[in-house]
């Protein structure tokens, strides 16, 4: 088997926040894992366990109290944050649409970079639409009149148009009905394989994680409690924490 190219590596990450009593409380503690090109890494766990805090570290929306994040062997703390975010794109939980059409939303990354704006017929823009499975006819629509599922795909296309190597997704299907969520999940899986991206997805949806993840981390109270292949982790949990989490009917069926 060929050795996998490690795109992203986290080593001994910890995050602290001031508690109500003024003392520092651990949000993340001793987090280490790697994400690979062409694979989806899913992070699951209860609310408040540190999942979204961990995701924000990877493109420097916040910085850790200790530990290092490496992108292709480079410490991201030494990279310009704006340049980093071209290589590590993030799609937030709630899709945000700028005022205007789908086209103007897709042009926004180029506007921020003071680069020529791609037109509606440009190859890079059409490619991002194709990847996100968005109908080209939507290009002139007011983005805020789209369905939530369509807005999520616009948000995904806007991230992909920068041609990142790593894609971060925060609860991408949480506000979608199951059929729409399943369609988006299939899109994410196909993008990962076809574009050889390292995708890291935070989700409470165990069904989603079981269907598209190549590797799964269970995070609770800021620590990785279990990790491994999804089919093994979800069907044969070893820790009482994960067994308790899986038994919660709110998490849904696998």
Coordinates of C-alpha atoms in Angstrom, one line a residue:
X1 CA 0.0 0.0 0.0
X2 CA 1.3 3.5 -0.9
X3 CA 2.1 5.7 2.0
X4 CA -0.5 8.4 2.5
X5 CA 0.4 12.0 2.0
X6 CA -0.3 13.7 5.3
X7 CA -1.9 17.1 4.6
X8 CA -2.7 18.2 8.1
X9 CA -1.3 17.2 11.5
X10 CA -2.2 18.4 14.9
X11 CA 0.2 17.8 17.8
X12 CA -0.6 18.1 21.5
X13 CA -3.2 20.8 21.0
X14 CA -4.7 22.5 24.1
X15 CA -7.1 25.4 24.4
X16 CA -8.0 27.2 27.6
X17 CA -10.8 29.7 28.4
X18 CA -11.4 31.7 31.6
X19 CA -14.0 30.1 33.8
X20 CA -16.8 31.8 35.7
X21 CA -14.5 31.8 38.8
X22 CA -11.7 33.5 36.9
X23 CA -9.7 30.3 36.7
X24 CA -8.6 28.9 33.3
X25 CA -10.6 25.9 32.2
X26 CA -9.5 23.4 29.6
X27 CA -11.6 23.4 26.4
X28 CA -9.3 21.1 24.5
X29 CA -6.5 19.0 26.0
X30 CA -3.7 17.0 24.4
X31 CA -5.4 16.7 20.9
X32 CA -3.3 14.9 18.3
X33 CA -4.4 13.5 15.0
X34 CA -3.7 13.6 11.2
X35 CA -5.9 14.2 8.2
X36 CA -5.0 12.9 4.8
X37 CA -5.6 13.9 1.2
X38 CA -8.7 12.2 -0.3
X39 CA -10.2 11.2 3.0
X40 CA -13.0 12.5 5.3
X41 CA -12.2 12.8 9.0
X42 CA -15.3 13.1 11.1
X43 CA -15.3 14.6 14.6
X44 CA -18.4 13.6 16.7
X45 CA -19.3 14.1 20.3
X46 CA -21.7 15.9 22.7
X47 CA -22.4 19.6 22.6
X48 CA -19.8 21.6 24.5
X49 CA -17.1 18.9 24.0
X50 CA -14.8 21.2 22.0
X51 CA -15.6 20.1 18.4
X52 CA -16.2 23.6 16.9
X53 CA -13.3 25.1 18.9
X54 CA -11.0 22.5 17.4
X55 CA -12.2 23.3 13.9
X56 CA -11.6 27.0 14.3
X57 CA -7.9 26.4 15.2
X58 CA -7.1 24.8 11.9
X59 CA -7.5 27.9 9.8
X60 CA -6.5 30.3 12.7
X61 CA -9.8 31.8 13.6
X62 CA -8.4 31.2 17.0
X63 CA -5.0 30.0 18.3
X64 CA -4.2 27.2 20.8
X65 CA -2.7 27.7 24.2
X66 CA -0.2 25.0 23.4
X67 CA 0.6 22.5 20.6
X68 CA 1.1 22.9 16.9
X69 CA -0.9 22.6 13.7
X70 CA 1.1 21.6 10.6
X71 CA -0.1 22.0 7.0
X72 CA 2.1 20.1 4.6
X73 CA 4.9 20.2 7.3
X74 CA 4.6 23.9 7.9
X75 CA 3.6 25.4 11.3
X76 CA 0.5 27.4 10.5
X77 CA 1.3 29.9 13.2
X78 CA 4.1 31.1 10.8
X79 CA 1.8 31.5 7.9
X80 CA -0.1 34.7 6.9
X81 CA -3.7 33.9 8.1
X82 CA -5.2 35.2 4.8
X83 CA -2.9 33.0 2.7
X84 CA -3.6 30.1 5.1
X85 CA -7.4 30.4 4.5
X86 CA -6.9 30.1 0.8
X87 CA -5.4 26.6 1.5
X88 CA -7.8 25.7 4.4
X89 CA -11.3 26.8 3.6
X90 CA -14.2 26.6 6.1
X91 CA -17.9 26.2 5.6
X92 CA -19.8 27.3 8.7
X93 CA -22.8 25.6 10.2
X94 CA -25.3 28.3 9.0
X95 CA -24.7 29.3 5.4
X96 CA -24.2 33.1 5.2
X97 CA -25.2 34.7 2.0
X98 CA -23.9 38.2 1.1
X99 CA -26.4 40.6 -0.4
X100 CA -26.7 40.0 -4.1
X101 CA -26.8 37.1 -6.6
X102 CA -25.2 33.7 -6.4
X103 CA -22.6 35.1 -8.8
X104 CA -21.6 38.0 -6.5
X105 CA -21.4 35.5 -3.6
X106 CA -19.0 33.3 -5.6
X107 CA -16.9 36.4 -6.6
X108 CA -16.5 37.5 -3.0
X109 CA -13.2 35.6 -2.3
X110 CA -11.6 37.4 -5.3
X111 CA -12.9 40.7 -4.2
X112 CA -11.2 40.3 -0.8
X113 CA -8.0 39.4 -2.6
X114 CA -8.2 42.4 -4.9
X115 CA -8.1 40.1 -7.9
X116 CA -10.1 40.2 -11.2
X117 CA -13.6 38.8 -10.6
X118 CA -14.5 35.7 -12.5
X119 CA -17.5 36.1 -14.8
X120 CA -20.5 33.8 -15.0
X121 CA -19.0 31.8 -17.8
X122 CA -15.5 31.5 -16.3
X123 CA -14.1 28.0 -16.0
X124 CA -13.2 28.2 -12.3
X125 CA -16.6 29.4 -11.4
X126 CA -18.4 26.8 -13.5
X127 CA -16.2 24.1 -12.0
X128 CA -17.1 25.2 -8.4
X129 CA -20.8 25.0 -9.4
X130 CA -20.3 21.6 -10.8
X131 CA -18.5 20.3 -7.7
X132 CA -21.2 21.6 -5.4
X133 CA -23.9 20.3 -7.8
X134 CA -25.5 23.6 -8.3
X135 CA -27.6 24.4 -11.3
X136 CA -25.9 27.0 -13.5
X137 CA -29.3 28.6 -14.0
X138 CA -29.1 29.8 -10.3
X139 CA -26.1 32.0 -11.0
X140 CA -28.3 35.1 -11.4
X141 CA -30.7 34.4 -8.6
X142 CA -30.8 36.5 -5.4
X143 CA -28.9 34.3 -3.1
X144 CA -31.1 35.0 -0.1
X145 CA -34.2 33.7 -1.9
X146 CA -32.6 30.2 -2.3
X147 CA -33.6 27.2 -0.2
X148 CA -31.5 26.4 2.8
X149 CA -30.0 23.4 0.9
X150 CA -29.2 25.6 -2.1
X151 CA -27.6 28.2 0.2
X152 CA -25.4 25.5 1.8
X153 CA -24.3 24.4 -1.7
X154 CA -23.5 28.1 -2.6
X155 CA -21.4 28.3 0.6
X156 CA -19.6 25.1 -0.4
X157 CA -19.0 26.3 -3.9
X158 CA -17.6 29.6 -2.5
X159 CA -15.1 27.7 -0.4
X160 CA -14.1 25.4 -3.3
X161 CA -13.5 28.2 -5.8
X162 CA -10.4 29.1 -3.9
X163 CA -9.0 25.6 -4.6
X164 CA -8.1 24.7 -1.0
X165 CA -6.2 21.6 0.0
X166 CA -8.2 21.2 3.2
X167 CA -12.0 21.8 3.7
X168 CA -13.5 22.3 7.1
X169 CA -17.2 21.7 7.6
X170 CA -19.1 22.6 10.7
X171 CA -22.4 20.7 11.1
X172 CA -23.1 21.0 7.3
X173 CA -26.4 19.0 7.5
X174 CA -27.8 20.1 10.8
X175 CA -30.5 22.4 9.4
X176 CA -31.4 20.2 6.5
X177 CA -34.0 17.5 6.1
X178 CA -32.8 14.0 5.7
X179 CA -33.1 13.7 1.9
X180 CA -31.4 17.1 1.4
X181 CA -28.7 16.2 4.0
X182 CA -28.1 12.9 2.3
X183 CA -27.6 14.6 -1.1
X184 CA -25.2 17.1 0.4
X185 CA -23.3 14.3 2.1
X186 CA -22.9 12.4 -1.2
X187 CA -21.6 15.6 -2.8
X188 CA -19.0 16.1 0.0
X189 CA -17.9 12.5 -0.4
X190 CA -17.5 12.9 -4.1
X191 CA -15.6 16.2 -3.8
X192 CA -13.2 14.6 -1.4
X193 CA -12.4 11.8 -3.7
X194 CA -12.3 13.7 -7.0
X195 CA -10.4 16.7 -5.7
X196 CA -8.1 14.8 -3.3
X197 CA -9.0 17.1 -0.5
X198 CA -8.5 16.5 3.2
X199 CA -12.0 17.1 4.6
X200 CA -12.6 17.5 8.3
X201 CA -16.3 17.5 9.3
X202 CA -17.8 18.3 12.7
X203 CA -21.2 16.7 13.1
X204 CA -23.7 15.4 15.6
X205 CA -25.2 13.2 12.9
X206 CA -23.9 9.7 13.4
X207 CA -25.6 8.5 10.3
X208 CA -23.7 11.0 8.3
X209 CA -20.4 10.2 10.0
X210 CA -20.9 6.5 9.4
X211 CA -21.7 6.9 5.7
X212 CA -18.9 9.2 4.5
X213 CA -16.1 9.3 7.1
X214 CA -12.9 7.3 6.5
X215 CA -11.7 8.1 10.0
X216 CA -13.7 9.0 13.1
X217 CA -12.8 10.8 16.3
X218 CA -15.1 10.8 19.4
X219 CA -14.5 14.0 21.4
X220 CA -15.8 14.5 24.9
X221 CA -14.9 17.1 27.5
X222 CA -12.1 18.3 25.2
X223 CA -10.3 15.0 24.9
X224 CA -10.2 12.3 22.2
X225 CA -11.8 9.4 23.9
X226 CA -11.8 7.0 20.9
X227 CA -10.7 7.1 17.3
X228 CA -10.5 4.7 14.4
X229 CA -12.5 3.4 11.5
X230 CA -16.1 4.5 11.7
X231 CA -17.6 1.0 11.4
X232 CA -15.5 -0.3 14.3
X233 CA -16.0 2.8 16.5
X234 CA -19.7 3.0 16.0
X235 CA -20.5 -0.7 16.2
X236 CA -18.1 -1.7 18.9
X237 CA -17.6 1.3 21.3
X238 CA -15.0 0.6 24.0
X239 CA -15.5 3.5 26.4
X240 CA -18.5 4.2 28.6
X241 CA -18.5 7.7 27.3
X242 CA -19.1 6.6 23.7
X243 CA -21.6 3.9 24.7
X244 CA -23.6 6.6 26.5
X245 CA -23.4 8.9 23.6
X246 CA -24.5 6.3 21.1
X247 CA -27.5 5.3 23.3
X248 CA -28.9 8.8 23.2
X249 CA -31.9 8.6 20.8
X250 CA -31.5 12.3 19.9
X251 CA -28.4 11.3 17.8
X252 CA -30.6 9.5 15.4
X253 CA -30.2 6.1 13.7
X254 CA -27.0 5.0 12.0

